[in-house]
Amino acid sequence: MKIQLAENYGFCFGVKRAIKIAEENINAATYGPLIHNSKEIARLDKDFKVGLVEDFTTFKSGEKAIVRTHGIVKDELASLHASGVEVIDATCPYVTKPQEIAQEMSEAGYDVIIFGDEKHPEIKGVKSYATHGAEVVTDIPDVKKLKLKERVALIAQTTRKVEDYMAIATYLIPRHKEVRVFNTICNATFENQEAVNKIATQADVMIIIGGKNSSNTKELYSISHDNCSNSHHIEDETELDFSWFEGREFCGISAGASTPDWIIQNVINAIQKSVN
Ligand code: F3S
């Protein structure tokens, strides 16, 4: 039986980069969870002595602090630097960009609007860079409540749907003299979905690996199942049922955005062993 991974699966570029940075900085600690996967955080702690700190004020001079992929608030970053902490920035470059735009546009006199979730760490961070403040909106009714000047700059949270973002831009453009719309959406999540769609149409058994409560993994499973009825969502190799592979020729594999490569590899090894 042929076993093949989808063209895009699992961790996105930003998360892979952050994990590499953590592995290269033994004895450092991340400020807030580096990523949303407890098994991976435990592995970094066990194998690389990379701990987890929830309160940035507890870092002491000379200690190493890793800034998580979603970034942190500007004042907290400045305070870490000021207190002599060695700051290692693992903020995803796709998150750093909107931070820079927020600052630049705010300083240039634009009203900055951020389309996203106000409570999300990424948005708290991006907002903090707008020197003169920013408004966070989730839909057009939110935008309607704002008192905006003639010049407006629009930024989106990296994981937002482009169609929803365009609806807000379309609302703003005829109502203001100048609207600067920045495409800050990251395609990583959608790339995994497109890739699973493609491979599931060819495979006669599909394995989707990821947390049972991971919404992006469930979405991948649903897309897979639409194209291949012999699709299975598992968390790790212990949940495999080898009867799924009997008489099958092509096994496709995908994984959610928070599934580490080593779990995926364990699953592949177990399947290979069972069919040989
Ligand atoms: Fe990942 Fe960075 Fe995009 S963390 S989802 S590549 S914004």
Tab-separated table of C-alpha atoms and ligand atoms in Angstrom:
chain	number	residue	atom	x	y	z
A	1	MET	CA	0.000	0.000	0.000
A	2	LYS	CA	1.263	3.457	-0.901
A	3	ILE	CA	1.368	5.902	2.015
A	4	GLN	CA	1.541	9.592	1.165
A	5	LEU	CA	1.359	12.856	3.074
A	6	ALA	CA	-0.764	15.721	1.776
A	7	GLU	CA	1.231	18.507	0.078
A	8	ASN	CA	0.599	20.736	3.112
A	9	TYR	CA	-0.172	19.394	6.569
A	10	GLY	CA	0.477	19.981	10.248
A	11	PHE	CA	2.459	22.875	11.612
A	12	CYS	CA	2.569	26.076	9.606
A	13	PHE	CA	5.801	27.864	8.731
A	14	GLY	CA	5.578	30.198	11.751
A	15	VAL	CA	5.136	27.374	14.264
A	16	LYS	CA	7.935	25.269	12.740
A	17	ARG	CA	10.220	28.296	12.939
A	18	ALA	CA	9.294	28.979	16.586
A	19	ILE	CA	9.973	25.366	17.592
A	20	LYS	CA	13.378	25.453	15.900
A	21	ILE	CA	14.202	28.672	17.769
A	22	ALA	CA	13.144	27.038	21.063
A	23	GLU	CA	15.239	23.927	20.366
A	24	GLU	CA	18.264	26.158	19.742
A	25	ASN	CA	17.850	27.938	23.074
A	26	ILE	CA	18.266	25.368	25.825
A	27	ASN	CA	17.313	26.629	29.304
A	28	ALA	CA	15.213	29.490	27.912
A	29	ALA	CA	11.547	29.956	28.805
A	30	THR	CA	8.696	31.003	26.572
A	31	TYR	CA	6.451	33.844	27.652
A	32	GLY	CA	3.028	32.223	27.311
A	33	PRO	CA	2.603	28.918	25.441
A	34	LEU	CA	4.727	28.882	22.289
A	35	ILE	CA	2.003	26.994	20.434
A	36	HIS	CA	-1.348	25.380	21.297
A	37	ASN	CA	-0.135	21.818	21.800
A	38	SER	CA	0.580	20.543	25.306
A	39	LYS	CA	2.469	17.402	24.157
A	40	GLU	CA	4.887	19.518	22.153
A	41	ILE	CA	5.360	22.007	25.006
A	42	ALA	CA	6.105	19.072	27.343
A	43	ARG	CA	8.638	17.698	24.823
A	44	LEU	CA	10.450	21.053	24.614
A	45	ASP	CA	10.597	21.152	28.403
A	46	LYS	CA	11.862	17.568	28.712
A	47	ASP	CA	14.362	17.504	25.833
A	48	PHE	CA	15.510	21.135	25.658
A	49	LYS	CA	14.734	22.484	29.170
A	50	VAL	CA	12.573	25.176	27.590
A	51	GLY	CA	10.077	26.144	30.270
A	52	LEU	CA	6.888	28.170	30.240
A	53	VAL	CA	6.382	31.494	32.059
A	54	GLU	CA	2.898	33.010	32.260
A	55	ASP	CA	3.852	36.318	33.929
A	56	PHE	CA	6.550	38.275	32.074
A	57	THR	CA	7.498	40.245	35.195
A	58	THR	CA	8.993	37.092	36.723
A	59	PHE	CA	11.820	36.989	34.146
A	60	LYS	CA	15.101	38.095	35.713
A	61	SER	CA	18.055	39.900	34.182
A	62	GLY	CA	20.244	37.530	32.164
A	63	GLU	CA	17.450	34.961	31.658
A	64	LYS	CA	16.317	34.035	28.148
A	65	ALA	CA	12.713	34.807	27.176
A	66	ILE	CA	11.262	33.430	23.956
A	67	VAL	CA	8.458	35.534	22.495
A	68	ARG	CA	5.675	33.239	21.208
A	69	THR	CA	4.489	32.989	17.576
A	70	HIS	CA	1.480	35.275	18.161
A	71	GLY	CA	3.689	38.051	19.513
A	72	ILE	CA	3.270	40.114	22.663
A	73	VAL	CA	2.216	43.629	23.641
A	74	LYS	CA	4.783	46.339	22.772
A	75	ASP	CA	5.156	47.650	26.354
A	76	GLU	CA	5.816	44.149	27.682
A	77	LEU	CA	8.531	43.631	25.088
A	78	ALA	CA	10.118	46.967	26.018
A	79	SER	CA	9.936	46.092	29.695
A	80	LEU	CA	11.662	42.719	29.104
A	81	HIS	CA	14.465	44.488	27.238
A	82	ALA	CA	14.733	47.166	29.934
A	83	SER	CA	15.080	44.605	32.716
A	84	GLY	CA	18.114	42.971	31.071
A	85	VAL	CA	16.288	39.842	29.912
A	86	GLU	CA	17.716	38.267	26.757
A	87	VAL	CA	14.753	38.413	24.379
A	88	ILE	CA	14.562	35.790	21.632
A	89	ASP	CA	11.839	36.739	19.214
A	90	ALA	CA	9.877	33.796	17.784
A	91	THR	CA	6.999	36.023	16.637
A	92	CYS	CA	5.847	34.769	13.245
A	93	PRO	CA	6.947	37.217	10.512
A	94	TYR	CA	3.329	37.237	9.308
A	95	VAL	CA	2.405	38.702	12.713
A	96	THR	CA	5.318	41.135	12.912
A	97	LYS	CA	4.166	42.684	9.623
A	98	PRO	CA	0.718	43.842	10.872
A	99	GLN	CA	2.404	45.169	14.032
A	100	GLU	CA	4.655	47.338	11.856
A	101	ILE	CA	1.744	48.464	9.684
A	102	ALA	CA	-0.325	49.415	12.761
A	103	GLN	CA	2.501	51.591	14.055
A	104	GLU	CA	3.313	53.188	10.714
A	105	MET	CA	-0.303	53.990	9.815
A	106	SER	CA	-1.144	55.274	13.270
A	107	GLU	CA	1.874	57.582	13.267
A	108	ALA	CA	0.937	58.779	9.768
A	109	GLY	CA	-2.440	59.927	11.122
A	110	TYR	CA	-4.727	57.164	9.862
A	111	ASP	CA	-7.499	55.702	12.003
A	112	VAL	CA	-6.386	52.091	12.391
A	113	ILE	CA	-9.064	49.397	12.273
A	114	ILE	CA	-8.191	45.776	13.018
A	115	PHE	CA	-10.536	43.018	11.864
A	116	GLY	CA	-10.146	40.238	14.417
A	117	ASP	CA	-10.740	38.959	17.923
A	118	GLU	CA	-9.915	41.566	20.565
A	119	LYS	CA	-9.135	38.864	23.153
A	120	HIS	CA	-6.670	36.977	20.954
A	121	PRO	CA	-2.985	37.511	21.910
A	122	GLU	CA	-2.088	38.309	18.304
A	123	ILE	CA	-4.603	41.155	18.173
A	124	LYS	CA	-3.691	42.483	21.614
A	125	GLY	CA	-0.125	42.660	20.309
A	126	VAL	CA	-0.945	44.286	16.951
A	127	LYS	CA	-3.240	46.833	18.618
A	128	SER	CA	-0.520	47.842	21.067
A	129	TYR	CA	1.672	48.992	18.175
A	130	ALA	CA	-0.854	51.585	16.978
A	131	THR	CA	0.700	54.605	18.695
A	132	HIS	CA	-2.571	56.565	18.765
A	133	GLY	CA	-4.830	53.564	19.393
A	134	ALA	CA	-6.806	51.237	17.137
A	135	GLU	CA	-10.338	49.909	16.935
A	136	VAL	CA	-10.951	46.148	16.766
A	137	VAL	CA	-14.018	44.981	14.829
A	138	THR	CA	-15.536	41.617	13.983
A	139	ASP	CA	-18.217	42.696	11.511
A	140	ILE	CA	-19.840	45.638	9.702
A	141	PRO	CA	-22.206	46.531	12.623
A	142	ASP	CA	-19.055	47.029	14.722
A	143	VAL	CA	-17.625	49.337	12.058
A	144	LYS	CA	-20.873	51.324	11.907
A	145	LYS	CA	-20.489	52.256	15.572
A	146	LEU	CA	-17.099	53.907	14.992
A	147	LYS	CA	-16.511	57.616	14.509
A	148	LEU	CA	-13.793	57.611	11.888
A	149	LYS	CA	-11.794	60.353	10.227
A	150	GLU	CA	-11.275	60.652	6.471
A	151	ARG	CA	-8.193	58.460	6.330
A	152	VAL	CA	-8.550	54.871	7.468
A	153	ALA	CA	-6.126	51.921	7.546
A	154	LEU	CA	-7.506	48.393	7.681
A	155	ILE	CA	-5.585	45.363	8.990
A	156	ALA	CA	-6.808	41.757	9.447
A	157	GLN	CA	-5.962	39.041	11.962
A	158	THR	CA	-3.835	36.438	10.157
A	159	THR	CA	-6.443	33.655	10.416
A	160	ARG	CA	-9.487	35.566	9.157
A	161	LYS	CA	-11.451	34.624	6.024
A	162	VAL	CA	-10.644	36.911	3.122
A	163	GLU	CA	-14.330	37.161	2.055
A	164	ASP	CA	-15.298	38.610	5.464
A	165	TYR	CA	-12.377	41.027	5.318
A	166	MET	CA	-13.383	42.187	1.849
A	167	ALA	CA	-16.926	42.876	3.066
A	168	ILE	CA	-15.560	45.319	5.644
A	169	ALA	CA	-13.244	46.963	3.102
A	170	THR	CA	-16.170	47.279	0.676
A	171	TYR	CA	-18.232	48.981	3.369
A	172	LEU	CA	-15.467	51.469	4.221
A	173	ILE	CA	-14.219	52.460	0.765
A	174	PRO	CA	-17.201	54.560	-0.425
A	175	ARG	CA	-17.517	56.267	2.979
A	176	HIS	CA	-13.993	57.657	3.320
A	177	LYS	CA	-11.587	59.746	1.264
A	178	GLU	CA	-8.776	57.273	1.706
A	179	VAL	CA	-8.861	53.641	2.813
A	180	ARG	CA	-5.603	51.687	3.005
A	181	VAL	CA	-6.372	47.950	3.023
A	182	PHE	CA	-3.495	45.638	3.979
A	183	ASN	CA	-3.677	41.961	3.167
A	184	THR	CA	-2.317	40.516	6.402
A	185	ILE	CA	-4.204	37.204	6.159
A	186	CYS	CA	-2.014	34.078	6.328
A	187	ASN	CA	-2.960	31.234	4.008
A	188	ALA	CA	-1.431	28.403	6.071
A	189	THR	CA	-4.749	27.047	7.406
A	190	PHE	CA	-6.377	27.154	3.994
A	191	GLU	CA	-3.390	25.487	2.336
A	192	ASN	CA	-3.824	22.428	4.586
A	193	GLN	CA	-7.519	22.294	3.639
A	194	GLU	CA	-6.846	22.504	-0.090
A	195	ALA	CA	-4.174	19.814	0.158
A	196	VAL	CA	-6.414	17.374	2.060
A	197	ASN	CA	-9.156	17.942	-0.467
A	198	LYS	CA	-6.768	17.008	-3.271
A	199	ILE	CA	-5.269	13.866	-1.729
A	200	ALA	CA	-8.586	12.539	-0.376
A	201	THR	CA	-10.002	12.363	-3.906
A	202	GLN	CA	-7.206	9.937	-4.858
A	203	ALA	CA	-6.795	7.873	-1.671
A	204	ASP	CA	-8.905	4.852	-0.656
A	205	VAL	CA	-8.116	5.352	3.037
A	206	MET	CA	-7.388	8.667	4.773
A	207	ILE	CA	-5.851	9.239	8.211
A	208	ILE	CA	-6.233	12.678	9.776
A	209	ILE	CA	-4.086	13.232	12.853
A	210	GLY	CA	-4.845	15.844	15.503
A	211	GLY	CA	-6.557	16.653	18.782
A	212	LYS	CA	-10.191	15.521	19.028
A	213	ASN	CA	-11.130	19.056	20.096
A	214	SER	CA	-8.937	20.782	17.517
A	215	SER	CA	-11.319	22.704	15.271
A	216	ASN	CA	-8.957	22.874	12.309
A	217	THR	CA	-8.340	19.082	12.497
A	218	LYS	CA	-12.098	18.434	12.564
A	219	GLU	CA	-12.433	20.655	9.500
A	220	LEU	CA	-9.718	18.634	7.718
A	221	TYR	CA	-11.508	15.400	8.648
A	222	SER	CA	-14.801	16.708	7.332
A	223	ILE	CA	-13.238	17.718	3.978
A	224	SER	CA	-11.476	14.359	3.810
A	225	HIS	CA	-14.651	12.400	4.567
A	226	ASP	CA	-16.557	14.261	1.845
A	227	ASN	CA	-14.044	12.897	-0.680
A	228	CYS	CA	-13.122	9.537	0.864
A	229	SER	CA	-15.657	7.728	3.059
A	230	ASN	CA	-12.890	5.571	4.563
A	231	SER	CA	-11.478	8.567	6.525
A	232	HIS	CA	-10.426	8.355	10.173
A	233	HIS	CA	-9.566	11.032	12.722
A	234	ILE	CA	-7.006	9.871	15.303
A	235	GLU	CA	-4.886	11.612	17.939
A	236	ASP	CA	-1.922	9.249	17.693
A	237	GLU	CA	-0.859	5.768	16.530
A	238	THR	CA	-2.538	4.002	19.464
A	239	GLU	CA	-5.946	4.738	17.892
A	240	LEU	CA	-5.193	3.024	14.577
A	241	ASP	CA	-7.373	0.067	13.586
A	242	PHE	CA	-5.396	-1.931	11.040
A	243	SER	CA	-8.525	-3.389	9.440
A	244	TRP	CA	-8.963	0.058	7.812
A	245	PHE	CA	-6.043	-0.758	5.515
A	246	GLU	CA	-7.059	-4.265	4.414
A	247	GLY	CA	-7.302	-4.475	0.625
A	248	ARG	CA	-6.469	-0.757	0.248
A	249	GLU	CA	-3.911	0.628	-2.164
A	250	PHE	CA	-3.405	4.277	-1.301
A	251	CYS	CA	-3.346	5.754	2.190
A	252	GLY	CA	-3.370	9.554	2.391
A	253	ILE	CA	-2.299	11.360	5.553
A	254	SER	CA	-2.882	14.844	6.864
A	255	ALA	CA	-2.625	16.525	10.259
A	256	GLY	CA	-4.019	19.558	12.041
A	257	ALA	CA	-2.045	22.783	12.483
A	258	SER	CA	-1.062	21.889	16.052
A	259	THR	CA	0.106	18.305	15.398
A	260	PRO	CA	3.882	17.867	15.759
A	261	ASP	CA	5.862	16.009	13.101
A	262	TRP	CA	6.994	13.303	15.552
A	263	ILE	CA	3.394	12.209	16.208
A	264	ILE	CA	2.765	12.094	12.439
A	265	GLN	CA	5.932	10.016	11.955
A	266	ASN	CA	4.875	7.576	14.704
A	267	VAL	CA	1.571	7.041	12.873
A	268	ILE	CA	3.296	6.470	9.518
A	269	ASN	CA	5.730	3.986	11.096
A	270	ALA	CA	2.887	2.041	12.717
A	271	ILE	CA	0.911	1.848	9.446
A	272	GLN	CA	4.001	0.793	7.497
A	273	LYS	CA	4.732	-1.941	10.028
A	274	SER	CA	1.169	-3.273	9.853
A	275	VAL	CA	1.022	-3.535	6.060
A	276	ASN	CA	4.480	-5.106	5.584
B	1	F3S	FE1	1.337	30.118	11.250
B	1	F3S	FE2	2.364	32.503	11.182
B	1	F3S	FE3	0.374	31.884	9.658
B	1	F3S	S1	2.120	31.249	13.016
B	1	F3S	S2	-0.808	30.400	10.802
B	1	F3S	S3	2.405	31.039	9.504
B	1	F3S	S4	0.612	33.739	10.810
